[in-house]
Amino acid sequence: MRDLLFLDGAMGTMLQTFGLQPGECPELLNVSRADWVKKIHRSYAKAGADIVETNTFGGNRIKLGSYGLSKMAYELNYAGVRLAKEATEGMDVFVAASMGPTGRLMEPLGDVDFHTCYEAFKEQVRAFQDAGADIISIETMSSLDEAKCALMAARDTTNLPIICHLSFDRGGRTVMGDDPVTAVAVSQTLGAFAVGANCSVGPSEMVGVIHAMSKVSDIPISAEPNAGLPELVDGVIVYPETPETMAEHAEELVRAGASIVGGCCGTTPEHIRAIRRRLGKLREPATANEVFQRLCIKWKLRL
Ligand SMILES: [Zn+2]
């Protein structure tokens, strides 16, 4: 028995099934198709997610700039949190505001400086905080430098608990060469509530990363693998992991040390339902609220 929390699954690939077109800005749907976004949140909450993640992954002004929507950054992030709050009102569910990379490399390798990224992330977190988010979830960072920038921006803007997820490639390192142990050290030092891995190459490959993290981490570990790498079958994108195989891997991730578990690209409410069904018995008989409060108390004592 342990303190275990269930995250939801993918947002982007779910929006595609509703009609998000290639080249369209997913975050714009927070104001143009609020009904789609709310429906997805509700189906994850009903499937057993304790935490739903907002449709704000690409909501920083740098990333929104590629759609000419930088000026809408605050509005789209604020709306994203409100939709998740409204969709789960009255349920034992927390809202984590998702925060992904800018899509540009930071100096000296790239052309965007640390301060510009930091300010863009701060603006996003201000909107999250104002709209009433419960958690901040940094995700799919393939550079520890950028993860650090997002974490510092969040920490300097809010007292909300922050989860710092990086995305690891085959070989257990990020694209930029960062390893899980350093990711834990940096996240802990900067006051993260939890550290972890998301997306990456698939759930079974993530087990080694989570195990390496758990050996050195004093804070909870979060695992949100994708449903394997997508394959093109007869012109249709298919993710290899079924709800059942995903649930098996989720159990391996929990046994390797994860205490927050969910899914990324290609996962659906059915995957989360299967994970919850299989792993629900490992959790102390407690509500999500009780588990979350307990973890928060430990986190605050550590700060
Ligand atoms: Zn993903």
PDB file of C-alpha atoms and ligand atoms in Angstrom:
ATOM      1  CA  MET A   1       0.000   0.000   0.000  1.00  0.00           C
ATOM      2  CA  ARG A   2       1.315   3.410  -0.890  1.00  0.00           C
ATOM      3  CA  ASP A   3       0.431   6.982  -1.694  1.00  0.00           C
ATOM      4  CA  LEU A   4      -0.489   6.714  -5.341  1.00  0.00           C
ATOM      5  CA  LEU A   5      -2.100   9.272  -7.634  1.00  0.00           C
ATOM      6  CA  PHE A   6      -3.451   8.665 -11.134  1.00  0.00           C
ATOM      7  CA  LEU A   7      -2.883  11.213 -13.866  1.00  0.00           C
ATOM      8  CA  ASP A   8      -4.969  11.410 -17.020  1.00  0.00           C
ATOM      9  CA  GLY A   9      -3.865  10.504 -20.538  1.00  0.00           C
ATOM     10  CA  ALA A  10      -3.217  12.425 -23.728  1.00  0.00           C
ATOM     11  CA  MET A  11      -4.886  15.688 -24.699  1.00  0.00           C
ATOM     12  CA  GLY A  12      -3.382  16.372 -28.143  1.00  0.00           C
ATOM     13  CA  THR A  13      -4.128  13.009 -29.730  1.00  0.00           C
ATOM     14  CA  MET A  14      -7.649  13.092 -28.202  1.00  0.00           C
ATOM     15  CA  LEU A  15      -8.278  16.531 -29.732  1.00  0.00           C
ATOM     16  CA  GLN A  16      -7.236  15.107 -33.095  1.00  0.00           C
ATOM     17  CA  THR A  17     -10.019  12.538 -32.845  1.00  0.00           C
ATOM     18  CA  PHE A  18     -12.460  15.402 -32.224  1.00  0.00           C
ATOM     19  CA  GLY A  19     -11.261  17.260 -35.304  1.00  0.00           C
ATOM     20  CA  LEU A  20      -8.101  19.241 -34.499  1.00  0.00           C
ATOM     21  CA  GLN A  21      -6.390  19.636 -37.869  1.00  0.00           C
ATOM     22  CA  PRO A  22      -2.637  19.411 -38.548  1.00  0.00           C
ATOM     23  CA  GLY A  23      -1.159  22.904 -38.305  1.00  0.00           C
ATOM     24  CA  GLU A  24      -3.946  24.180 -36.037  1.00  0.00           C
ATOM     25  CA  CYS A  25      -3.103  25.596 -32.612  1.00  0.00           C
ATOM     26  CA  PRO A  26      -4.446  23.165 -29.955  1.00  0.00           C
ATOM     27  CA  GLU A  27      -4.625  25.842 -27.247  1.00  0.00           C
ATOM     28  CA  LEU A  28      -6.885  28.041 -29.372  1.00  0.00           C
ATOM     29  CA  LEU A  29      -9.579  25.383 -28.877  1.00  0.00           C
ATOM     30  CA  ASN A  30      -9.810  26.544 -25.236  1.00  0.00           C
ATOM     31  CA  VAL A  31     -11.832  29.464 -26.547  1.00  0.00           C
ATOM     32  CA  SER A  32     -13.131  28.172 -29.909  1.00  0.00           C
ATOM     33  CA  ARG A  33     -14.133  24.590 -28.940  1.00  0.00           C
ATOM     34  CA  ALA A  34     -14.399  24.648 -25.168  1.00  0.00           C
ATOM     35  CA  ASP A  35     -16.951  21.822 -25.387  1.00  0.00           C
ATOM     36  CA  TRP A  36     -14.364  19.403 -26.862  1.00  0.00           C
ATOM     37  CA  VAL A  37     -11.805  20.189 -24.190  1.00  0.00           C
ATOM     38  CA  LYS A  38     -14.316  19.846 -21.356  1.00  0.00           C
ATOM     39  CA  LYS A  39     -15.605  16.561 -22.722  1.00  0.00           C
ATOM     40  CA  ILE A  40     -12.066  15.136 -22.719  1.00  0.00           C
ATOM     41  CA  HIS A  41     -11.437  16.270 -19.133  1.00  0.00           C
ATOM     42  CA  ARG A  42     -14.717  14.773 -17.981  1.00  0.00           C
ATOM     43  CA  SER A  43     -14.047  11.440 -19.653  1.00  0.00           C
ATOM     44  CA  TYR A  44     -10.647  11.196 -17.966  1.00  0.00           C
ATOM     45  CA  ALA A  45     -12.105  12.091 -14.577  1.00  0.00           C
ATOM     46  CA  LYS A  46     -14.822   9.458 -15.042  1.00  0.00           C
ATOM     47  CA  ALA A  47     -12.179   6.909 -16.074  1.00  0.00           C
ATOM     48  CA  GLY A  48     -10.501   7.341 -12.682  1.00  0.00           C
ATOM     49  CA  ALA A  49      -7.899  10.089 -13.095  1.00  0.00           C
ATOM     50  CA  ASP A  50      -7.174  11.919  -9.824  1.00  0.00           C
ATOM     51  CA  ILE A  51      -5.425  14.690 -11.756  1.00  0.00           C
ATOM     52  CA  VAL A  52      -6.448  16.086 -15.126  1.00  0.00           C
ATOM     53  CA  GLU A  53      -4.020  18.156 -17.162  1.00  0.00           C
ATOM     54  CA  THR A  54      -5.029  21.312 -18.969  1.00  0.00           C
ATOM     55  CA  ASN A  55      -4.895  21.966 -22.706  1.00  0.00           C
ATOM     56  CA  THR A  56      -2.086  24.492 -22.288  1.00  0.00           C
ATOM     57  CA  PHE A  57       0.986  22.445 -23.223  1.00  0.00           C
ATOM     58  CA  GLY A  58       2.056  24.851 -25.983  1.00  0.00           C
ATOM     59  CA  GLY A  59       0.623  27.924 -24.283  1.00  0.00           C
ATOM     60  CA  ASN A  60       3.793  29.951 -23.782  1.00  0.00           C
ATOM     61  CA  ARG A  61       4.002  33.078 -25.952  1.00  0.00           C
ATOM     62  CA  ILE A  62       7.074  31.846 -27.843  1.00  0.00           C
ATOM     63  CA  LYS A  63       5.355  28.670 -29.009  1.00  0.00           C
ATOM     64  CA  LEU A  64       2.060  30.495 -29.638  1.00  0.00           C
ATOM     65  CA  GLY A  65       4.076  32.919 -31.778  1.00  0.00           C
ATOM     66  CA  SER A  66       4.407  30.209 -34.426  1.00  0.00           C
ATOM     67  CA  TYR A  67       0.617  30.587 -34.927  1.00  0.00           C
ATOM     68  CA  GLY A  68       0.678  34.381 -34.601  1.00  0.00           C
ATOM     69  CA  LEU A  69      -1.129  34.056 -31.242  1.00  0.00           C
ATOM     70  CA  SER A  70       1.460  35.380 -28.733  1.00  0.00           C
ATOM     71  CA  LYS A  71      -0.882  38.110 -27.586  1.00  0.00           C
ATOM     72  CA  MET A  72      -3.440  35.515 -26.511  1.00  0.00           C
ATOM     73  CA  ALA A  73      -1.060  33.695 -24.152  1.00  0.00           C
ATOM     74  CA  TYR A  74      -2.628  34.809 -20.872  1.00  0.00           C
ATOM     75  CA  GLU A  75      -6.188  34.356 -22.137  1.00  0.00           C
ATOM     76  CA  LEU A  76      -5.649  30.841 -23.562  1.00  0.00           C
ATOM     77  CA  ASN A  77      -3.861  29.587 -20.452  1.00  0.00           C
ATOM     78  CA  TYR A  78      -6.450  31.096 -18.147  1.00  0.00           C
ATOM     79  CA  ALA A  79      -9.270  29.558 -20.204  1.00  0.00           C
ATOM     80  CA  GLY A  80      -7.499  26.181 -20.220  1.00  0.00           C
ATOM     81  CA  VAL A  81      -7.456  25.980 -16.426  1.00  0.00           C
ATOM     82  CA  ARG A  82     -11.048  27.213 -16.098  1.00  0.00           C
ATOM     83  CA  LEU A  83     -12.300  24.517 -18.507  1.00  0.00           C
ATOM     84  CA  ALA A  84     -10.628  21.751 -16.507  1.00  0.00           C
ATOM     85  CA  LYS A  85     -11.976  23.205 -13.258  1.00  0.00           C
ATOM     86  CA  GLU A  86     -15.508  23.458 -14.622  1.00  0.00           C
ATOM     87  CA  ALA A  87     -15.418  19.989 -16.170  1.00  0.00           C
ATOM     88  CA  THR A  88     -14.413  18.375 -12.859  1.00  0.00           C
ATOM     89  CA  GLU A  89     -16.387  20.550 -10.467  1.00  0.00           C
ATOM     90  CA  GLY A  90     -17.570  18.654  -7.414  1.00  0.00           C
ATOM     91  CA  MET A  91     -15.321  15.661  -8.170  1.00  0.00           C
ATOM     92  CA  ASP A  92     -12.328  14.419  -6.172  1.00  0.00           C
ATOM     93  CA  VAL A  93     -10.036  15.603  -8.983  1.00  0.00           C
ATOM     94  CA  PHE A  94      -7.137  18.053  -9.157  1.00  0.00           C
ATOM     95  CA  VAL A  95      -6.216  20.271 -12.067  1.00  0.00           C
ATOM     96  CA  ALA A  96      -2.596  20.314 -13.187  1.00  0.00           C
ATOM     97  CA  ALA A  97      -1.692  23.116 -15.567  1.00  0.00           C
ATOM     98  CA  SER A  98       0.452  21.715 -18.351  1.00  0.00           C
ATOM     99  CA  MET A  99       3.523  23.631 -19.437  1.00  0.00           C
ATOM    100  CA  GLY A 100       5.592  22.385 -22.385  1.00  0.00           C
ATOM    101  CA  PRO A 101       8.719  23.634 -24.148  1.00  0.00           C
ATOM    102  CA  THR A 102       8.975  26.777 -26.255  1.00  0.00           C
ATOM    103  CA  GLY A 103       9.958  24.764 -29.324  1.00  0.00           C
ATOM    104  CA  ARG A 104      13.140  26.825 -29.687  1.00  0.00           C
ATOM    105  CA  LEU A 105      16.618  26.061 -28.418  1.00  0.00           C
ATOM    106  CA  MET A 106      18.063  28.349 -25.798  1.00  0.00           C
ATOM    107  CA  GLU A 107      21.382  30.112 -26.229  1.00  0.00           C
ATOM    108  CA  PRO A 108      24.202  29.283 -26.772  1.00  0.00           C
ATOM    109  CA  LEU A 109      22.957  26.351 -28.916  1.00  0.00           C
ATOM    110  CA  GLY A 110      19.885  28.192 -30.125  1.00  0.00           C
ATOM    111  CA  ASP A 111      18.670  31.716 -30.720  1.00  0.00           C
ATOM    112  CA  VAL A 112      16.418  32.433 -27.737  1.00  0.00           C
ATOM    113  CA  ASP A 113      17.886  33.688 -24.480  1.00  0.00           C
ATOM    114  CA  PHE A 114      17.151  32.376 -20.995  1.00  0.00           C
ATOM    115  CA  HIS A 115      15.435  35.567 -19.863  1.00  0.00           C
ATOM    116  CA  THR A 116      12.949  35.571 -22.769  1.00  0.00           C
ATOM    117  CA  CYS A 117      11.965  31.965 -22.001  1.00  0.00           C
ATOM    118  CA  TYR A 118      11.769  32.699 -18.281  1.00  0.00           C
ATOM    119  CA  GLU A 119       9.404  35.637 -18.841  1.00  0.00           C
ATOM    120  CA  ALA A 120       7.252  33.586 -21.241  1.00  0.00           C
ATOM    121  CA  PHE A 121       6.898  30.806 -18.674  1.00  0.00           C
ATOM    122  CA  LYS A 122       6.153  33.329 -15.923  1.00  0.00           C
ATOM    123  CA  GLU A 123       3.314  34.817 -17.926  1.00  0.00           C
ATOM    124  CA  GLN A 124       1.853  31.349 -18.394  1.00  0.00           C
ATOM    125  CA  VAL A 125       2.099  30.516 -14.689  1.00  0.00           C
ATOM    126  CA  ARG A 126       0.457  33.816 -13.717  1.00  0.00           C
ATOM    127  CA  ALA A 127      -2.555  32.804 -15.796  1.00  0.00           C
ATOM    128  CA  PHE A 128      -2.579  29.321 -14.196  1.00  0.00           C
ATOM    129  CA  GLN A 129      -2.458  30.784 -10.731  1.00  0.00           C
ATOM    130  CA  ASP A 130      -5.148  33.397 -11.419  1.00  0.00           C
ATOM    131  CA  ALA A 131      -7.459  30.754 -12.898  1.00  0.00           C
ATOM    132  CA  GLY A 132      -7.150  28.485  -9.854  1.00  0.00           C
ATOM    133  CA  ALA A 133      -4.868  25.610 -10.922  1.00  0.00           C
ATOM    134  CA  ASP A 134      -3.923  23.103  -8.189  1.00  0.00           C
ATOM    135  CA  ILE A 135      -0.609  21.890  -9.605  1.00  0.00           C
ATOM    136  CA  ILE A 136       1.851  22.990 -12.301  1.00  0.00           C
ATOM    137  CA  SER A 137       3.062  20.194 -14.594  1.00  0.00           C
ATOM    138  CA  ILE A 138       6.172  20.919 -16.654  1.00  0.00           C
ATOM    139  CA  GLU A 139       6.277  18.377 -19.467  1.00  0.00           C
ATOM    140  CA  THR A 140       8.225  16.883 -22.375  1.00  0.00           C
ATOM    141  CA  MET A 141      11.361  18.893 -21.684  1.00  0.00           C
ATOM    142  CA  SER A 142      14.204  17.483 -23.753  1.00  0.00           C
ATOM    143  CA  SER A 143      16.694  19.915 -22.253  1.00  0.00           C
ATOM    144  CA  LEU A 144      17.373  20.175 -18.542  1.00  0.00           C
ATOM    145  CA  ASP A 145      18.307  23.840 -19.086  1.00  0.00           C
ATOM    146  CA  GLU A 146      14.837  24.616 -20.347  1.00  0.00           C
ATOM    147  CA  ALA A 147      13.225  22.505 -17.614  1.00  0.00           C
ATOM    148  CA  LYS A 148      15.238  24.512 -15.093  1.00  0.00           C
ATOM    149  CA  CYS A 149      14.090  27.764 -16.698  1.00  0.00           C
ATOM    150  CA  ALA A 150      10.429  26.675 -16.510  1.00  0.00           C
ATOM    151  CA  LEU A 151      10.833  25.445 -12.941  1.00  0.00           C
ATOM    152  CA  MET A 152      12.457  28.688 -11.797  1.00  0.00           C
ATOM    153  CA  ALA A 153       9.788  30.764 -13.536  1.00  0.00           C
ATOM    154  CA  ALA A 154       7.033  28.717 -11.895  1.00  0.00           C
ATOM    155  CA  ARG A 155       8.637  28.741  -8.458  1.00  0.00           C
ATOM    156  CA  ASP A 156       9.187  32.510  -8.640  1.00  0.00           C
ATOM    157  CA  THR A 157       5.534  33.088  -9.555  1.00  0.00           C
ATOM    158  CA  THR A 158       3.506  30.677  -7.435  1.00  0.00           C
ATOM    159  CA  ASN A 159       3.522  28.554  -4.285  1.00  0.00           C
ATOM    160  CA  LEU A 160       1.678  25.746  -6.058  1.00  0.00           C
ATOM    161  CA  PRO A 161       3.339  22.318  -6.188  1.00  0.00           C
ATOM    162  CA  ILE A 162       5.323  21.823  -9.399  1.00  0.00           C
ATOM    163  CA  ILE A 163       6.000  18.518 -11.146  1.00  0.00           C
ATOM    164  CA  CYS A 164       9.004  18.578 -13.472  1.00  0.00           C
ATOM    165  CA  HIS A 165       8.793  15.990 -16.279  1.00  0.00           C
ATOM    166  CA  LEU A 166      11.516  15.451 -18.857  1.00  0.00           C
ATOM    167  CA  SER A 167      11.308  13.343 -21.974  1.00  0.00           C
ATOM    168  CA  PHE A 168      13.942  10.624 -22.316  1.00  0.00           C
ATOM    169  CA  ASP A 169      15.112   8.958 -25.490  1.00  0.00           C
ATOM    170  CA  ARG A 170      16.328   5.420 -26.021  1.00  0.00           C
ATOM    171  CA  GLY A 171      19.445   5.032 -23.898  1.00  0.00           C
ATOM    172  CA  GLY A 172      17.794   6.838 -20.994  1.00  0.00           C
ATOM    173  CA  ARG A 173      18.955  10.375 -21.775  1.00  0.00           C
ATOM    174  CA  THR A 174      17.131  13.412 -23.085  1.00  0.00           C
ATOM    175  CA  VAL A 175      17.789  14.547 -26.653  1.00  0.00           C
ATOM    176  CA  MET A 176      20.190  17.102 -25.175  1.00  0.00           C
ATOM    177  CA  GLY A 177      22.031  14.383 -23.245  1.00  0.00           C
ATOM    178  CA  ASP A 178      20.694  14.972 -19.721  1.00  0.00           C
ATOM    179  CA  ASP A 179      20.433  11.960 -17.433  1.00  0.00           C
ATOM    180  CA  PRO A 180      17.698  11.097 -14.908  1.00  0.00           C
ATOM    181  CA  VAL A 181      19.899  11.439 -11.821  1.00  0.00           C
ATOM    182  CA  THR A 182      20.907  15.018 -12.662  1.00  0.00           C
ATOM    183  CA  ALA A 183      17.269  15.818 -13.450  1.00  0.00           C
ATOM    184  CA  VAL A 184      16.312  14.700  -9.939  1.00  0.00           C
ATOM    185  CA  ALA A 185      19.114  16.686  -8.302  1.00  0.00           C
ATOM    186  CA  VAL A 186      18.195  19.880 -10.142  1.00  0.00           C
ATOM    187  CA  SER A 187      14.435  19.484  -9.567  1.00  0.00           C
ATOM    188  CA  GLN A 188      14.891  18.837  -5.851  1.00  0.00           C
ATOM    189  CA  THR A 189      17.247  21.765  -5.418  1.00  0.00           C
ATOM    190  CA  LEU A 190      14.802  24.084  -7.160  1.00  0.00           C
ATOM    191  CA  GLY A 191      11.954  23.023  -4.874  1.00  0.00           C
ATOM    192  CA  ALA A 192       9.895  20.779  -7.164  1.00  0.00           C
ATOM    193  CA  PHE A 193       7.037  18.828  -5.592  1.00  0.00           C
ATOM    194  CA  ALA A 194       7.775  15.847  -7.842  1.00  0.00           C
ATOM    195  CA  VAL A 195      10.071  14.886 -10.710  1.00  0.00           C
ATOM    196  CA  GLY A 196       9.524  12.447 -13.514  1.00  0.00           C
ATOM    197  CA  ALA A 197       9.389  11.424 -17.126  1.00  0.00           C
ATOM    198  CA  ASN A 198       6.685  11.809 -19.746  1.00  0.00           C
ATOM    199  CA  CYS A 199       6.120  11.002 -23.406  1.00  0.00           C
ATOM    200  CA  SER A 200       9.519   9.475 -24.389  1.00  0.00           C
ATOM    201  CA  VAL A 201       9.731   6.253 -26.415  1.00  0.00           C
ATOM    202  CA  GLY A 202       7.243   4.060 -24.602  1.00  0.00           C
ATOM    203  CA  PRO A 203       6.253   2.689 -21.230  1.00  0.00           C
ATOM    204  CA  SER A 204       8.630  -0.293 -20.991  1.00  0.00           C
ATOM    205  CA  GLU A 205      11.687   1.822 -21.902  1.00  0.00           C
ATOM    206  CA  MET A 206      10.663   4.310 -19.201  1.00  0.00           C
ATOM    207  CA  VAL A 207      11.020   1.771 -16.388  1.00  0.00           C
ATOM    208  CA  GLY A 208      14.819   2.144 -16.286  1.00  0.00           C
ATOM    209  CA  VAL A 209      14.574   5.941 -16.105  1.00  0.00           C
ATOM    210  CA  ILE A 210      12.062   5.812 -13.254  1.00  0.00           C
ATOM    211  CA  HIS A 211      14.164   3.249 -11.412  1.00  0.00           C
ATOM    212  CA  ALA A 212      17.285   5.451 -11.741  1.00  0.00           C
ATOM    213  CA  MET A 213      15.325   8.437 -10.468  1.00  0.00           C
ATOM    214  CA  SER A 214      13.833   6.593  -7.521  1.00  0.00           C
ATOM    215  CA  LYS A 215      17.242   5.477  -6.269  1.00  0.00           C
ATOM    216  CA  VAL A 216      18.298   9.098  -5.661  1.00  0.00           C
ATOM    217  CA  SER A 217      15.041  10.995  -5.218  1.00  0.00           C
ATOM    218  CA  ASP A 218      13.596  12.274  -1.935  1.00  0.00           C
ATOM    219  CA  ILE A 219      10.517  13.614  -3.737  1.00  0.00           C
ATOM    220  CA  PRO A 220       7.674  11.704  -5.448  1.00  0.00           C
ATOM    221  CA  ILE A 221       8.236  10.426  -8.978  1.00  0.00           C
ATOM    222  CA  SER A 222       5.747  10.839 -11.800  1.00  0.00           C
ATOM    223  CA  ALA A 223       5.559   8.691 -14.938  1.00  0.00           C
ATOM    224  CA  GLU A 224       3.432   9.536 -17.970  1.00  0.00           C
ATOM    225  CA  PRO A 225       4.614   7.373 -20.884  1.00  0.00           C
ATOM    226  CA  ASN A 226       3.113   7.550 -24.345  1.00  0.00           C
ATOM    227  CA  ALA A 227       1.334   4.489 -25.703  1.00  0.00           C
ATOM    228  CA  GLY A 228       4.533   3.503 -27.522  1.00  0.00           C
ATOM    229  CA  LEU A 229       5.816   5.152 -30.678  1.00  0.00           C
ATOM    230  CA  PRO A 230       3.151   5.802 -33.323  1.00  0.00           C
ATOM    231  CA  GLU A 231       3.156   3.684 -36.458  1.00  0.00           C
ATOM    232  CA  LEU A 232       1.502   4.420 -39.756  1.00  0.00           C
ATOM    233  CA  VAL A 233      -0.847   1.535 -40.588  1.00  0.00           C
ATOM    234  CA  ASP A 234      -2.867   1.897 -43.834  1.00  0.00           C
ATOM    235  CA  GLY A 235      -2.516   5.660 -43.660  1.00  0.00           C
ATOM    236  CA  VAL A 236      -3.745   5.831 -40.053  1.00  0.00           C
ATOM    237  CA  ILE A 237      -1.550   6.654 -37.036  1.00  0.00           C
ATOM    238  CA  VAL A 238      -1.702   3.797 -34.534  1.00  0.00           C
ATOM    239  CA  TYR A 239      -0.161   3.618 -31.057  1.00  0.00           C
ATOM    240  CA  PRO A 240       0.931   0.080 -30.167  1.00  0.00           C
ATOM    241  CA  GLU A 241       0.024  -0.096 -26.461  1.00  0.00           C
ATOM    242  CA  THR A 242      -3.488  -1.285 -25.654  1.00  0.00           C
ATOM    243  CA  PRO A 243      -5.181  -0.301 -22.378  1.00  0.00           C
ATOM    244  CA  GLU A 244      -4.239  -3.729 -20.954  1.00  0.00           C
ATOM    245  CA  THR A 245      -0.547  -3.669 -21.921  1.00  0.00           C
ATOM    246  CA  MET A 246      -0.362  -0.035 -20.772  1.00  0.00           C
ATOM    247  CA  ALA A 247      -1.739  -1.035 -17.367  1.00  0.00           C
ATOM    248  CA  GLU A 248       0.865  -3.823 -17.072  1.00  0.00           C
ATOM    249  CA  HIS A 249       3.626  -1.324 -17.805  1.00  0.00           C
ATOM    250  CA  ALA A 250       2.101   1.173 -15.380  1.00  0.00           C
ATOM    251  CA  GLU A 251       2.413  -1.442 -12.673  1.00  0.00           C
ATOM    252  CA  GLU A 252       6.108  -1.933 -13.572  1.00  0.00           C
ATOM    253  CA  LEU A 253       6.578   1.849 -13.363  1.00  0.00           C
ATOM    254  CA  VAL A 254       4.989   1.945  -9.913  1.00  0.00           C
ATOM    255  CA  ARG A 255       7.125  -0.976  -8.761  1.00  0.00           C
ATOM    256  CA  ALA A 256      10.174   0.913 -10.089  1.00  0.00           C
ATOM    257  CA  GLY A 257       9.271   3.843  -7.839  1.00  0.00           C
ATOM    258  CA  ALA A 258       6.611   6.030  -9.482  1.00  0.00           C
ATOM    259  CA  SER A 259       3.866   7.258  -7.197  1.00  0.00           C
ATOM    260  CA  ILE A 260       2.107   9.429  -9.767  1.00  0.00           C
ATOM    261  CA  VAL A 261       1.209   7.579 -12.953  1.00  0.00           C
ATOM    262  CA  GLY A 262      -0.742   8.326 -16.127  1.00  0.00           C
ATOM    263  CA  GLY A 263      -0.240   8.477 -19.877  1.00  0.00           C
ATOM    264  CA  CYS A 264       0.947  10.723 -22.686  1.00  0.00           C
ATOM    265  CA  CYS A 265       0.488  10.686 -26.489  1.00  0.00           C
ATOM    266  CA  GLY A 266      -1.798   7.973 -27.784  1.00  0.00           C
ATOM    267  CA  THR A 267      -3.382   7.146 -24.433  1.00  0.00           C
ATOM    268  CA  THR A 268      -7.139   7.496 -24.014  1.00  0.00           C
ATOM    269  CA  PRO A 269      -9.651   7.341 -21.160  1.00  0.00           C
ATOM    270  CA  GLU A 270      -9.728   3.548 -21.757  1.00  0.00           C
ATOM    271  CA  HIS A 271      -6.004   3.349 -20.972  1.00  0.00           C
ATOM    272  CA  ILE A 272      -6.488   5.312 -17.761  1.00  0.00           C
ATOM    273  CA  ARG A 273      -9.465   3.152 -16.771  1.00  0.00           C
ATOM    274  CA  ALA A 274      -7.327   0.021 -17.233  1.00  0.00           C
ATOM    275  CA  ILE A 275      -4.453   1.526 -15.219  1.00  0.00           C
ATOM    276  CA  ARG A 276      -6.796   2.501 -12.418  1.00  0.00           C
ATOM    277  CA  ARG A 277      -8.453  -0.916 -12.414  1.00  0.00           C
ATOM    278  CA  ARG A 278      -5.127  -2.709 -12.185  1.00  0.00           C
ATOM    279  CA  LEU A 279      -3.332  -0.404  -9.750  1.00  0.00           C
ATOM    280  CA  GLY A 280      -6.178   0.918  -7.623  1.00  0.00           C
ATOM    281  CA  LYS A 281      -5.570  -1.921  -5.160  1.00  0.00           C
ATOM    282  CA  LEU A 282      -2.016  -0.723  -4.503  1.00  0.00           C
ATOM    283  CA  ARG A 283      -3.245   2.585  -3.142  1.00  0.00           C
ATOM    284  CA  GLU A 284      -4.042   3.109   0.499  1.00  0.00           C
ATOM    285  CA  PRO A 285      -7.805   3.314   0.890  1.00  0.00           C
ATOM    286  CA  ALA A 286      -7.841   7.086   0.710  1.00  0.00           C
ATOM    287  CA  THR A 287      -9.370   9.776  -1.468  1.00  0.00           C
ATOM    288  CA  ALA A 288      -7.251  11.632  -4.001  1.00  0.00           C
ATOM    289  CA  ASN A 289      -7.582  14.664  -1.781  1.00  0.00           C
ATOM    290  CA  GLU A 290      -6.163  12.829   1.250  1.00  0.00           C
ATOM    291  CA  VAL A 291      -3.218  11.451  -0.717  1.00  0.00           C
ATOM    292  CA  PHE A 292      -2.488  14.807  -2.319  1.00  0.00           C
ATOM    293  CA  GLN A 293      -2.639  16.652   1.012  1.00  0.00           C
ATOM    294  CA  ARG A 294      -0.280  14.115   2.583  1.00  0.00           C
ATOM    295  CA  LEU A 295       2.236  14.529  -0.230  1.00  0.00           C
ATOM    296  CA  CYS A 296       1.924  18.322   0.008  1.00  0.00           C
ATOM    297  CA  ILE A 297       2.663  18.300   3.733  1.00  0.00           C
ATOM    298  CA  LYS A 298       5.829  16.251   3.119  1.00  0.00           C
ATOM    299  CA  TRP A 299       6.820  18.646   0.337  1.00  0.00           C
ATOM    300  CA  LYS A 300       6.353  21.754   2.473  1.00  0.00           C
ATOM    301  CA  LEU A 301       8.325  20.253   5.353  1.00  0.00           C
ATOM    302  CA  ARG A 302      11.161  19.607   2.943  1.00  0.00           C
ATOM    303  CA  LEU A 303      11.295  23.183   1.624  1.00  0.00           C
TER     304      LEU A 303
HETATM  305 ZN    ZN B   1       3.438  12.817 -25.413  1.00  0.00          ZN
END
